[in-house]
Amino acid sequence: MHPQVFDTRFRERCRLIRTWGLGLLTLAAALWVWCAVLLVTDYEAESARESRTVECESRLFTDGGTANEGRFKDPCGDERDWPEALAVLGLSVPLALAGAVLLTYGLVCVRVSEHAADLARWEELAARENGAADV
């Protein structure tokens, strides 16, 4: 196999790995946005006692307690509690870590391959110049 074909395939694999890393980072960013929406937006909850919907403040900016006090005392706490938002945030951490590793690996591989190709070209040029100077 010609070295240039090998180098081209190597760079394609590195670019594919980089694309996977970008995809995982994008998915992690979407989970961070979802977590922020869960914490910042107002929402509605069904009141079991009164059989109607209750307007609830966002979990992050509420003046009331944020602990789950039960369906009768605080229907808002049952509807959107902290563990759901933290689970979304916790799921995003391994995705972001894997995405960052894959993106970095892909970028470094392509750059090192380009650097090695440049060095080979410069060495070949230097060898030609030394051969022409010897004649």
Tab-separated table of N, CA, C and O in Angstrom:
chain	number	residue	atom	x	y	z
A	1	MET	N	0.855	-1.175	0.000
A	1	MET	CA	0.000	0.000	0.000
A	1	MET	C	0.903	1.241	0.000
A	1	MET	O	1.888	1.312	0.725
A	2	HIS	N	0.532	2.188	-0.774
A	2	HIS	CA	1.297	3.436	-0.861
A	2	HIS	C	1.134	4.228	0.443
A	2	HIS	O	0.043	4.261	1.018
A	3	PRO	N	2.190	4.860	0.923
A	3	PRO	CA	2.100	5.597	2.198
A	3	PRO	C	1.050	6.707	2.181
A	3	PRO	O	0.421	6.983	3.203
A	4	GLN	N	0.839	7.323	1.044
A	4	GLN	CA	-0.144	8.406	0.975
A	4	GLN	C	-1.567	7.869	1.160
A	4	GLN	O	-2.402	8.510	1.796
A	5	VAL	N	-1.836	6.681	0.627
A	5	VAL	CA	-3.150	6.059	0.812
A	5	VAL	C	-3.361	5.731	2.284
A	5	VAL	O	-4.437	5.977	2.848
A	6	PHE	N	-2.337	5.179	2.911
A	6	PHE	CA	-2.415	4.877	4.344
A	6	PHE	C	-2.665	6.146	5.153
A	6	PHE	O	-3.501	6.172	6.059
A	7	ASP	N	-1.944	7.217	4.818
A	7	ASP	CA	-2.100	8.481	5.535
A	7	ASP	C	-3.498	9.054	5.339
A	7	ASP	O	-4.111	9.566	6.282
A	8	THR	N	-4.024	8.957	4.127
A	8	THR	CA	-5.374	9.462	3.855
A	8	THR	C	-6.416	8.689	4.656
A	8	THR	O	-7.329	9.279	5.249
A	9	ARG	N	-6.292	7.372	4.698
A	9	ARG	CA	-7.240	6.563	5.488
A	9	ARG	C	-7.125	6.877	6.976
A	9	ARG	O	-8.125	6.934	7.692
A	10	PHE	N	-5.895	7.054	7.437
A	10	PHE	CA	-5.676	7.395	8.843
A	10	PHE	C	-6.358	8.715	9.184
A	10	PHE	O	-7.038	8.836	10.207
A	11	ARG	N	-6.202	9.715	8.328
A	11	ARG	CA	-6.843	11.012	8.574
A	11	ARG	C	-8.360	10.918	8.521
A	11	ARG	O	-9.051	11.588	9.295
A	12	GLU	N	-8.895	10.089	7.639
A	12	GLU	CA	-10.345	9.898	7.581
A	12	GLU	C	-10.870	9.286	8.876
A	12	GLU	O	-11.915	9.693	9.397
A	13	ARG	N	-10.143	8.285	9.391
A	13	ARG	CA	-10.551	7.674	10.672
A	13	ARG	C	-10.490	8.703	11.799
A	13	ARG	O	-11.374	8.753	12.660
A	14	CYS	N	-9.451	9.524	11.791
A	14	CYS	CA	-9.311	10.554	12.826
A	14	CYS	C	-10.444	11.575	12.723
A	14	CYS	O	-10.969	12.025	13.745
A	15	ARG	N	-10.805	11.943	11.520
A	15	ARG	CA	-11.910	12.904	11.345
A	15	ARG	C	-13.242	12.289	11.781
A	15	ARG	O	-14.098	12.987	12.323
A	16	LEU	N	-13.421	10.999	11.551
A	16	LEU	CA	-14.631	10.317	12.015
A	16	LEU	C	-14.688	10.304	13.543
A	16	LEU	O	-15.740	10.569	14.139
A	17	ILE	N	-13.558	10.030	14.177
A	17	ILE	CA	-13.500	10.057	15.647
A	17	ILE	C	-13.803	11.461	16.152
A	17	ILE	O	-14.538	11.638	17.126
A	18	ARG	N	-13.250	12.473	15.490
A	18	ARG	CA	-13.517	13.862	15.869
A	18	ARG	C	-15.008	14.184	15.736
A	18	ARG	O	-15.599	14.840	16.596
A	19	THR	N	-15.642	13.680	14.681
A	19	THR	CA	-17.074	13.907	14.480
A	19	THR	C	-17.894	13.252	15.583
A	19	THR	O	-18.870	13.826	16.077
A	20	TRP	N	-17.512	12.038	15.987
A	20	TRP	CA	-18.197	11.380	17.108
A	20	TRP	C	-18.053	12.200	18.388
A	20	TRP	O	-18.996	12.328	19.172
A	21	GLY	N	-16.861	12.741	18.605
A	21	GLY	CA	-16.652	13.579	19.783
A	21	GLY	C	-17.535	14.817	19.764
A	21	GLY	O	-18.127	15.183	20.783
A	22	LEU	N	-17.633	15.461	18.602
A	22	LEU	CA	-18.512	16.628	18.482
A	22	LEU	C	-19.975	16.243	18.719
A	22	LEU	O	-20.730	16.984	19.354
A	23	GLY	N	-20.365	15.077	18.221
A	23	GLY	CA	-21.735	14.610	18.438
A	23	GLY	C	-22.041	14.375	19.905
A	23	GLY	O	-23.107	14.762	20.409
A	24	LEU	N	-21.107	13.735	20.610
A	24	LEU	CA	-21.318	13.497	22.042
A	24	LEU	C	-21.334	14.799	22.835
A	24	LEU	O	-22.135	14.953	23.771
A	25	LEU	N	-20.480	15.742	22.473
A	25	LEU	CA	-20.504	17.042	23.151
A	25	LEU	C	-21.804	17.797	22.867
A	25	LEU	O	-22.332	18.474	23.755
A	26	THR	N	-22.318	17.673	21.661
A	26	THR	CA	-23.593	18.301	21.335
A	26	THR	C	-24.725	17.680	22.145
A	26	THR	O	-25.600	18.387	22.663
A	27	LEU	N	-24.707	16.357	22.280
A	27	LEU	CA	-25.716	15.680	23.089
A	27	LEU	C	-25.612	16.095	24.558
A	27	LEU	O	-26.630	16.337	25.220
A	28	ALA	N	-24.398	16.209	25.076
A	28	ALA	CA	-24.207	16.661	26.459
A	28	ALA	C	-24.711	18.091	26.629
A	28	ALA	O	-25.346	18.415	27.640
A	29	ALA	N	-24.460	18.949	25.652
A	29	ALA	CA	-24.949	20.332	25.723
A	29	ALA	C	-26.479	20.365	25.708
A	29	ALA	O	-27.089	21.163	26.430
A	30	ALA	N	-27.093	19.485	24.924
A	30	ALA	CA	-28.560	19.413	24.913
A	30	ALA	C	-29.084	18.984	26.286
A	30	ALA	O	-30.108	19.509	26.764
A	31	LEU	N	-28.402	18.068	26.943
A	31	LEU	CA	-28.812	17.656	28.288
A	31	LEU	C	-28.633	18.793	29.296
A	31	LEU	O	-29.450	18.950	30.212
A	32	TRP	N	-27.574	19.586	29.141
A	32	TRP	CA	-27.388	20.743	30.023
A	32	TRP	C	-28.514	21.758	29.824
A	32	TRP	O	-29.012	22.332	30.793
A	33	VAL	N	-28.907	21.964	28.585
A	33	VAL	CA	-30.023	22.887	28.308
A	33	VAL	C	-31.307	22.337	28.914
A	33	VAL	O	-32.092	23.084	29.517
A	34	TRP	N	-31.524	21.022	28.784
A	34	TRP	CA	-32.724	20.418	29.366
A	34	TRP	C	-32.720	20.581	30.886
A	34	TRP	O	-33.750	20.902	31.493
A	35	CYS	N	-31.589	20.378	31.522
A	35	CYS	CA	-31.479	20.571	32.966
A	35	CYS	C	-31.784	22.019	33.338
A	35	CYS	O	-32.497	22.280	34.312
A	36	ALA	N	-31.261	22.954	32.572
A	36	ALA	CA	-31.529	24.374	32.844
A	36	ALA	C	-33.013	24.682	32.688
A	36	ALA	O	-33.582	25.424	33.497
A	37	VAL	N	-33.645	24.119	31.683
A	37	VAL	CA	-35.085	24.333	31.492
A	37	VAL	C	-35.862	23.775	32.678
A	37	VAL	O	-36.800	24.410	33.175
A	38	LEU	N	-35.478	22.597	33.152
A	38	LEU	CA	-36.156	22.011	34.310
A	38	LEU	C	-36.010	22.882	35.557
A	38	LEU	O	-36.922	22.952	36.390
A	39	LEU	N	-34.885	23.548	35.697
A	39	LEU	CA	-34.637	24.336	36.902
A	39	LEU	C	-35.160	25.759	36.817
A	39	LEU	O	-35.481	26.364	37.838
A	40	VAL	N	-35.262	26.323	35.631
A	40	VAL	CA	-35.528	27.748	35.493
A	40	VAL	C	-36.978	28.065	35.096
A	40	VAL	O	-37.498	29.114	35.466
A	41	THR	N	-37.646	27.190	34.380
A	41	THR	CA	-38.985	27.518	33.880
A	41	THR	C	-40.072	27.207	34.901
A	41	THR	O	-39.953	26.291	35.715
A	42	ASP	N	-41.133	28.002	34.835
A	42	ASP	CA	-42.329	27.737	35.641
A	42	ASP	C	-43.077	26.551	35.038
A	42	ASP	O	-42.926	26.234	33.862
A	43	TYR	N	-43.894	25.896	35.843
A	43	TYR	CA	-44.617	24.721	35.361
A	43	TYR	C	-45.935	24.585	36.107
A	43	TYR	O	-46.219	25.332	37.051
A	44	GLU	N	-46.767	23.642	35.657
A	44	GLU	CA	-48.062	23.380	36.288
A	44	GLU	C	-48.056	21.982	36.879
A	44	GLU	O	-47.419	21.079	36.357
A	45	ALA	N	-48.813	21.820	37.982
A	45	ALA	CA	-48.936	20.522	38.632
A	45	ALA	C	-50.397	20.291	38.978
A	45	ALA	O	-51.150	21.232	39.245
A	46	GLU	N	-50.791	19.036	38.986
A	46	GLU	CA	-52.152	18.655	39.356
A	46	GLU	C	-52.248	18.578	40.878
A	46	GLU	O	-51.460	17.910	41.524
A	47	SER	N	-53.218	19.264	41.430
A	47	SER	CA	-53.454	19.205	42.863
A	47	SER	C	-54.422	18.062	43.146
A	47	SER	O	-55.543	18.045	42.630
A	48	ALA	N	-54.013	17.101	43.961
A	48	ALA	CA	-54.849	15.935	44.253
A	48	ALA	C	-56.047	16.314	45.116
A	48	ALA	O	-57.117	15.736	44.995
A	49	ARG	N	-55.877	17.319	45.945
A	49	ARG	CA	-56.939	17.705	46.848
A	49	ARG	C	-58.048	18.482	46.123
A	49	ARG	O	-59.216	18.255	46.347
A	50	GLU	N	-57.661	19.373	45.231
A	50	GLU	CA	-58.645	20.260	44.608
A	50	GLU	C	-58.968	19.880	43.164
A	50	GLU	O	-59.801	20.508	42.538
A	51	SER	N	-58.337	18.877	42.602
A	51	SER	CA	-58.554	18.407	41.225
A	51	SER	C	-58.462	19.537	40.212
A	51	SER	O	-59.312	19.689	39.339
A	52	ARG	N	-57.445	20.350	40.356
A	52	ARG	CA	-57.191	21.419	39.391
A	52	ARG	C	-55.685	21.578	39.260
A	52	ARG	O	-54.908	21.042	40.037
A	53	THR	N	-55.295	22.341	38.262
A	53	THR	CA	-53.857	22.569	38.081
A	53	THR	C	-53.419	23.766	38.910
A	53	THR	O	-54.145	24.739	39.082
A	54	VAL	N	-52.207	23.659	39.414
A	54	VAL	CA	-51.618	24.696	40.252
A	54	VAL	C	-50.393	25.238	39.522
A	54	VAL	O	-49.584	24.471	39.000
A	55	GLU	N	-50.269	26.565	39.468
A	55	GLU	CA	-49.081	27.181	38.889
A	55	GLU	C	-47.933	27.076	39.890
A	55	GLU	O	-48.073	27.436	41.049
A	56	CYS	N	-46.791	26.590	39.420
A	56	CYS	CA	-45.635	26.406	40.281
A	56	CYS	C	-44.480	27.269	39.790
A	56	CYS	O	-44.277	27.416	38.592
A	57	GLU	N	-43.742	27.816	40.745
A	57	GLU	CA	-42.556	28.594	40.400
A	57	GLU	C	-41.432	27.647	39.982
A	57	GLU	O	-41.458	26.463	40.291
A	58	SER	N	-40.449	28.207	39.312
A	58	SER	CA	-39.301	27.382	38.915
A	58	SER	C	-38.594	26.864	40.157
A	58	SER	O	-38.618	27.478	41.212
A	59	ARG	N	-37.955	25.728	40.019
A	59	ARG	CA	-37.290	25.105	41.169
A	59	ARG	C	-36.085	25.912	41.635
A	59	ARG	O	-35.745	25.896	42.803
A	60	LEU	N	-35.466	26.640	40.746
A	60	LEU	CA	-34.264	27.368	41.118
A	60	LEU	C	-34.580	28.714	41.762
A	60	LEU	O	-33.871	29.152	42.660
A	61	PHE	N	-35.631	29.372	41.316
A	61	PHE	CA	-35.929	30.730	41.780
A	61	PHE	C	-37.129	30.810	42.716
A	61	PHE	O	-37.721	31.858	42.870
A	62	THR	N	-37.490	29.733	43.372
A	62	THR	CA	-38.637	29.747	44.269
A	62	THR	C	-38.236	30.250	45.647
A	62	THR	O	-37.111	30.056	46.098
A	63	ASP	N	-39.173	30.931	46.321
A	63	ASP	CA	-38.950	31.364	47.695
A	63	ASP	C	-39.378	30.298	48.692
A	63	ASP	O	-38.978	30.314	49.843
A	64	GLY	N	-40.210	29.371	48.224
A	64	GLY	CA	-40.674	28.298	49.091
A	64	GLY	C	-39.626	27.212	49.223
A	64	GLY	O	-38.550	27.263	48.650
A	65	GLY	N	-39.947	26.212	50.019
A	65	GLY	CA	-39.027	25.096	50.195
A	65	GLY	C	-38.909	24.284	48.910
A	65	GLY	O	-39.856	24.181	48.143
A	66	THR	N	-37.773	23.706	48.701
A	66	THR	CA	-37.579	22.904	47.500
A	66	THR	C	-37.598	21.415	47.799
A	66	THR	O	-37.458	20.610	46.901
A	67	ALA	N	-37.779	21.053	49.047
A	67	ALA	CA	-37.841	19.638	49.383
A	67	ALA	C	-39.227	19.102	49.037
A	67	ALA	O	-40.214	19.832	49.022
A	68	ASN	N	-39.291	17.845	48.761
A	68	ASN	CA	-40.552	17.202	48.424
A	68	ASN	C	-41.343	16.990	49.717
A	68	ASN	O	-41.017	16.144	50.523
A	69	GLU	N	-42.414	17.782	49.899
A	69	GLU	CA	-43.188	17.724	51.142
A	69	GLU	C	-44.438	16.866	51.015
A	69	GLU	O	-45.260	16.831	51.906
A	70	GLY	N	-44.625	16.203	49.930
A	70	GLY	CA	-45.788	15.349	49.767
A	70	GLY	C	-46.833	15.981	48.861
A	70	GLY	O	-46.889	17.191	48.676
A	71	ARG	N	-47.692	15.136	48.312
A	71	ARG	CA	-48.660	15.569	47.324
A	71	ARG	C	-49.691	16.549	47.907
A	71	ARG	O	-50.156	17.441	47.216
A	72	PHE	N	-50.073	16.415	49.159
A	72	PHE	CA	-51.105	17.279	49.722
A	72	PHE	C	-50.571	18.636	50.141
A	72	PHE	O	-51.245	19.640	50.008
A	73	LYS	N	-49.376	18.675	50.683
A	73	LYS	CA	-48.824	19.958	51.119
A	73	LYS	C	-48.251	20.753	49.957
A	73	LYS	O	-48.430	21.953	49.866
A	74	ASP	N	-47.524	20.077	49.073
A	74	ASP	CA	-46.835	20.767	47.988
A	74	ASP	C	-46.906	19.929	46.712
A	74	ASP	O	-46.016	19.126	46.450
A	75	PRO	N	-47.950	20.114	45.904
A	75	PRO	CA	-48.020	19.334	44.658
A	75	PRO	C	-46.909	19.708	43.681
A	75	PRO	O	-46.542	18.929	42.826
A	76	CYS	N	-46.361	20.909	43.813
A	76	CYS	CA	-45.272	21.331	42.927
A	76	CYS	C	-44.007	20.516	43.168
A	76	CYS	O	-43.274	20.209	42.230
A	77	GLY	N	-43.751	20.173	44.412
A	77	GLY	CA	-42.560	19.401	44.741
A	77	GLY	C	-42.609	17.997	44.176
A	77	GLY	O	-41.576	17.426	43.824
A	78	ASP	N	-43.813	17.430	44.089
A	78	ASP	CA	-43.944	16.090	43.524
A	78	ASP	C	-43.797	16.095	42.010
A	78	ASP	O	-43.326	15.126	41.423
A	79	GLU	N	-44.219	17.170	41.387
A	79	GLU	CA	-44.219	17.223	39.919
A	79	GLU	C	-42.816	17.342	39.342
A	79	GLU	O	-42.473	16.666	38.392
A	80	ARG	N	-42.017	18.213	39.900
A	80	ARG	CA	-40.668	18.443	39.350
A	80	ARG	C	-39.706	18.587	40.518
A	80	ARG	O	-39.532	19.656	41.065
A	81	ASP	N	-39.060	17.498	40.859
A	81	ASP	CA	-38.176	17.494	42.015
A	81	ASP	C	-36.714	17.539	41.563
A	81	ASP	O	-36.395	17.328	40.398
A	82	TRP	N	-35.807	17.800	42.486
A	82	TRP	CA	-34.385	17.932	42.191
A	82	TRP	C	-33.756	16.681	41.593
A	82	TRP	O	-32.896	16.794	40.713
A	83	PRO	N	-34.106	15.482	42.027
A	83	PRO	CA	-33.425	14.304	41.462
A	83	PRO	C	-33.550	14.175	39.947
A	83	PRO	O	-32.627	13.713	39.292
A	84	GLU	N	-34.654	14.597	39.372
A	84	GLU	CA	-34.803	14.511	37.914
A	84	GLU	C	-33.782	15.415	37.212
A	84	GLU	O	-33.107	14.989	36.272
A	85	ALA	N	-33.664	16.650	37.685
A	85	ALA	CA	-32.707	17.572	37.078
A	85	ALA	C	-31.273	17.100	37.296
A	85	ALA	O	-30.428	17.186	36.399
A	86	LEU	N	-30.987	16.574	38.477
A	86	LEU	CA	-29.634	16.088	38.752
A	86	LEU	C	-29.304	14.828	37.961
A	86	LEU	O	-28.150	14.612	37.574
A	87	ALA	N	-30.319	13.994	37.699
A	87	ALA	CA	-30.085	12.804	36.876
A	87	ALA	C	-29.740	13.200	35.446
A	87	ALA	O	-28.839	12.619	34.834
A	88	VAL	N	-30.429	14.206	34.922
A	88	VAL	CA	-30.126	14.694	33.573
A	88	VAL	C	-28.711	15.260	33.537
A	88	VAL	O	-27.929	14.988	32.620
A	89	LEU	N	-28.368	16.043	34.549
A	89	LEU	CA	-27.031	16.611	34.628
A	89	LEU	C	-25.970	15.517	34.798
A	89	LEU	O	-24.906	15.558	34.175
A	90	GLY	N	-26.265	14.521	35.620
A	90	GLY	CA	-25.332	13.421	35.831
A	90	GLY	C	-25.121	12.580	34.580
A	90	GLY	O	-24.023	12.085	34.330
A	91	LEU	N	-26.148	12.428	33.769
A	91	LEU	CA	-26.031	11.683	32.520
A	91	LEU	C	-25.162	12.427	31.513
A	91	LEU	O	-24.468	11.818	30.704
A	92	SER	N	-25.169	13.744	31.603
A	92	SER	CA	-24.396	14.536	30.638
A	92	SER	C	-22.888	14.488	30.916
A	92	SER	O	-22.093	14.697	29.998
A	93	VAL	N	-22.495	14.205	32.143
A	93	VAL	CA	-21.070	14.231	32.493
A	93	VAL	C	-20.257	13.177	31.735
A	93	VAL	O	-19.248	13.513	31.113
A	94	PRO	N	-20.653	11.891	31.728
A	94	PRO	CA	-19.857	10.930	30.962
A	94	PRO	C	-19.889	11.205	29.462
A	94	PRO	O	-18.894	10.977	28.767
A	95	LEU	N	-21.023	11.711	28.965
A	95	LEU	CA	-21.092	12.047	27.549
A	95	LEU	C	-20.132	13.181	27.207
A	95	LEU	O	-19.443	13.135	26.182
A	96	ALA	N	-20.089	14.192	28.059
A	96	ALA	CA	-19.181	15.315	27.817
A	96	ALA	C	-17.725	14.868	27.924
A	96	ALA	O	-16.877	15.286	27.124
A	97	LEU	N	-17.421	14.021	28.876
A	97	LEU	CA	-16.056	13.532	29.037
A	97	LEU	C	-15.619	12.701	27.832
A	97	LEU	O	-14.533	12.913	27.273
A	98	ALA	N	-16.468	11.770	27.419
A	98	ALA	CA	-16.140	10.941	26.252
A	98	ALA	C	-16.031	11.808	24.998
A	98	ALA	O	-15.132	11.605	24.177
A	99	GLY	N	-16.929	12.771	24.845
A	99	GLY	CA	-16.878	13.655	23.684
A	99	GLY	C	-15.611	14.485	23.655
A	99	GLY	O	-14.990	14.651	22.597
A	100	ALA	N	-15.203	14.990	24.802
A	100	ALA	CA	-13.980	15.795	24.862
A	100	ALA	C	-12.752	14.947	24.531
A	100	ALA	O	-11.858	15.396	23.805
A	101	VAL	N	-12.713	13.722	25.031
A	101	VAL	CA	-11.582	12.837	24.753
A	101	VAL	C	-11.533	12.488	23.267
A	101	VAL	O	-10.469	12.552	22.636
A	102	LEU	N	-12.668	12.119	22.693
A	102	LEU	CA	-12.688	11.758	21.271
A	102	LEU	C	-12.355	12.950	20.380
A	102	LEU	O	-11.619	12.818	19.395
A	103	LEU	N	-12.892	14.113	20.711
A	103	LEU	CA	-12.603	15.310	19.923
A	103	LEU	C	-11.111	15.648	19.983
A	103	LEU	O	-10.485	15.908	18.953
A	104	THR	N	-10.543	15.614	21.161
A	104	THR	CA	-9.118	15.911	21.319
A	104	THR	C	-8.261	14.894	20.575
A	104	THR	O	-7.319	15.263	19.861
A	105	TYR	N	-8.586	13.619	20.724
A	105	TYR	CA	-7.832	12.575	20.041
A	105	TYR	C	-7.906	12.761	18.523
A	105	TYR	O	-6.884	12.668	17.832
A	106	GLY	N	-9.083	13.020	18.001
A	106	GLY	CA	-9.235	13.210	16.566
A	106	GLY	C	-8.468	14.413	16.055
A	106	GLY	O	-7.814	14.349	15.012
A	107	LEU	N	-8.536	15.520	16.784
A	107	LEU	CA	-7.810	16.718	16.363
A	107	LEU	C	-6.296	16.516	16.404
A	107	LEU	O	-5.572	16.925	15.488
A	108	VAL	N	-5.824	15.887	17.465
A	108	VAL	CA	-4.380	15.663	17.602
A	108	VAL	C	-3.883	14.691	16.536
A	108	VAL	O	-2.812	14.906	15.947
A	109	CYS	N	-4.636	13.641	16.257
A	109	CYS	CA	-4.222	12.681	15.231
A	109	CYS	C	-4.068	13.345	13.869
A	109	CYS	O	-3.076	13.127	13.177
A	110	VAL	N	-5.049	14.139	13.488
A	110	VAL	CA	-4.983	14.813	12.188
A	110	VAL	C	-3.801	15.767	12.158
A	110	VAL	O	-3.039	15.811	11.187
A	111	ARG	N	-3.607	16.516	13.213
A	111	ARG	CA	-2.515	17.494	13.238
A	111	ARG	C	-1.147	16.814	13.212
A	111	ARG	O	-0.237	17.251	12.505
A	112	VAL	N	-0.984	15.726	13.947
A	112	VAL	CA	0.288	15.003	13.950
A	112	VAL	C	0.544	14.383	12.579
A	112	VAL	O	1.677	14.405	12.080
A	113	SER	N	-0.484	13.870	11.948
A	113	SER	CA	-0.329	13.301	10.606
A	113	SER	C	0.086	14.372	9.599
A	113	SER	O	0.972	14.145	8.769
A	114	GLU	N	-0.554	15.532	9.691
A	114	GLU	CA	-0.173	16.633	8.797
A	114	GLU	C	1.265	17.080	9.069
A	114	GLU	O	2.015	17.371	8.131
A	115	HIS	N	1.651	17.125	10.318
A	115	HIS	CA	3.008	17.525	10.679
A	115	HIS	C	4.035	16.517	10.141
A	115	HIS	O	5.073	16.897	9.600
A	116	ALA	N	3.739	15.232	10.283
A	116	ALA	CA	4.642	14.194	9.786
A	116	ALA	C	4.772	14.278	8.262
A	116	ALA	O	5.872	14.116	7.716
A	117	ALA	N	3.666	14.545	7.576
A	117	ALA	CA	3.718	14.687	6.118
A	117	ALA	C	4.549	15.904	5.727
A	117	ALA	O	5.335	15.848	4.765
A	118	ASP	N	4.383	16.997	6.454
A	118	ASP	CA	5.199	18.192	6.177
A	118	ASP	C	6.680	17.922	6.401
A	118	ASP	O	7.525	18.341	5.603
A	119	LEU	N	7.015	17.227	7.484
A	119	LEU	CA	8.417	16.886	7.748
A	119	LEU	C	8.998	16.013	6.639
A	119	LEU	O	10.139	16.214	6.209
A	120	ALA	N	8.208	15.050	6.182
A	120	ALA	CA	8.693	14.173	5.114
A	120	ALA	C	8.953	14.972	3.840
A	120	ALA	O	9.957	14.745	3.153
A	121	ARG	N	8.062	15.915	3.520
A	121	ARG	CA	8.267	16.756	2.338
A	121	ARG	C	9.521	17.614	2.487
A	121	ARG	O	10.299	17.764	1.548
A	122	TRP	N	9.733	18.195	3.667
A	122	TRP	CA	10.915	19.039	3.879
A	122	TRP	C	12.198	18.219	3.832
A	122	TRP	O	13.220	18.674	3.307
A	123	GLU	N	12.156	16.998	4.385
A	123	GLU	CA	13.333	16.134	4.317
A	123	GLU	C	13.642	15.745	2.878
A	123	GLU	O	14.805	15.707	2.460
A	124	GLU	N	12.613	15.449	2.100
A	124	GLU	CA	12.806	15.112	0.687
A	124	GLU	C	13.378	16.307	-0.076
A	124	GLU	O	14.289	16.165	-0.897
A	125	LEU	N	12.861	17.503	0.194
A	125	LEU	CA	13.370	18.714	-0.453
A	125	LEU	C	14.824	18.973	-0.067
A	125	LEU	O	15.654	19.321	-0.923
A	126	ALA	N	15.140	18.785	1.200
A	126	ALA	CA	16.513	18.978	1.657
A	126	ALA	C	17.450	17.958	1.018
A	126	ALA	O	18.580	18.281	0.643
A	127	ALA	N	16.977	16.723	0.876
A	127	ALA	CA	17.799	15.690	0.243
A	127	ALA	C	18.045	16.032	-1.225
A	127	ALA	O	19.148	15.827	-1.742
A	128	ARG	N	17.030	16.543	-1.915
A	128	ARG	CA	17.198	16.944	-3.315
A	128	ARG	C	18.194	18.093	-3.436
A	128	ARG	O	19.018	18.126	-4.345
A	129	GLU	N	18.089	19.063	-2.518
A	129	GLU	CA	19.008	20.205	-2.554
A	129	GLU	C	20.448	19.773	-2.286
A	129	GLU	O	21.382	20.252	-2.912
A	130	ASN	N	20.624	18.846	-1.352
A	130	ASN	CA	21.972	18.327	-1.051
A	130	ASN	C	22.509	17.530	-2.236
A	130	ASN	O	23.705	17.593	-2.542
A	131	GLY	N	21.638	16.786	-2.930
A	131	GLY	CA	22.052	16.029	-4.112
A	131	GLY	C	22.436	16.934	-5.244
A	131	GLY	O	23.399	16.670	-5.973
A	132	ALA	N	21.718	18.042	-5.421
A	132	ALA	CA	22.030	18.999	-6.495
A	132	ALA	C	23.308	19.767	-6.156
A	132	ALA	O	24.085	20.117	-7.059
A	133	ALA	N	23.551	20.015	-4.892
A	133	ALA	CA	24.754	20.748	-4.500
A	133	ALA	C	25.996	19.869	-4.648
A	133	ALA	O	27.092	20.373	-4.884
A	134	ASP	N	25.845	18.550	-4.482
A	134	ASP	CA	26.981	17.640	-4.619
A	134	ASP	C	27.420	17.486	-6.064
A	134	ASP	O	28.565	17.169	-6.332
A	135	VAL	N	26.519	17.707	-7.017
A	135	VAL	CA	26.859	17.528	-8.421
A	135	VAL	C	27.648	18.647	-8.960
A	135	VAL	O	28.166	19.539	-8.757
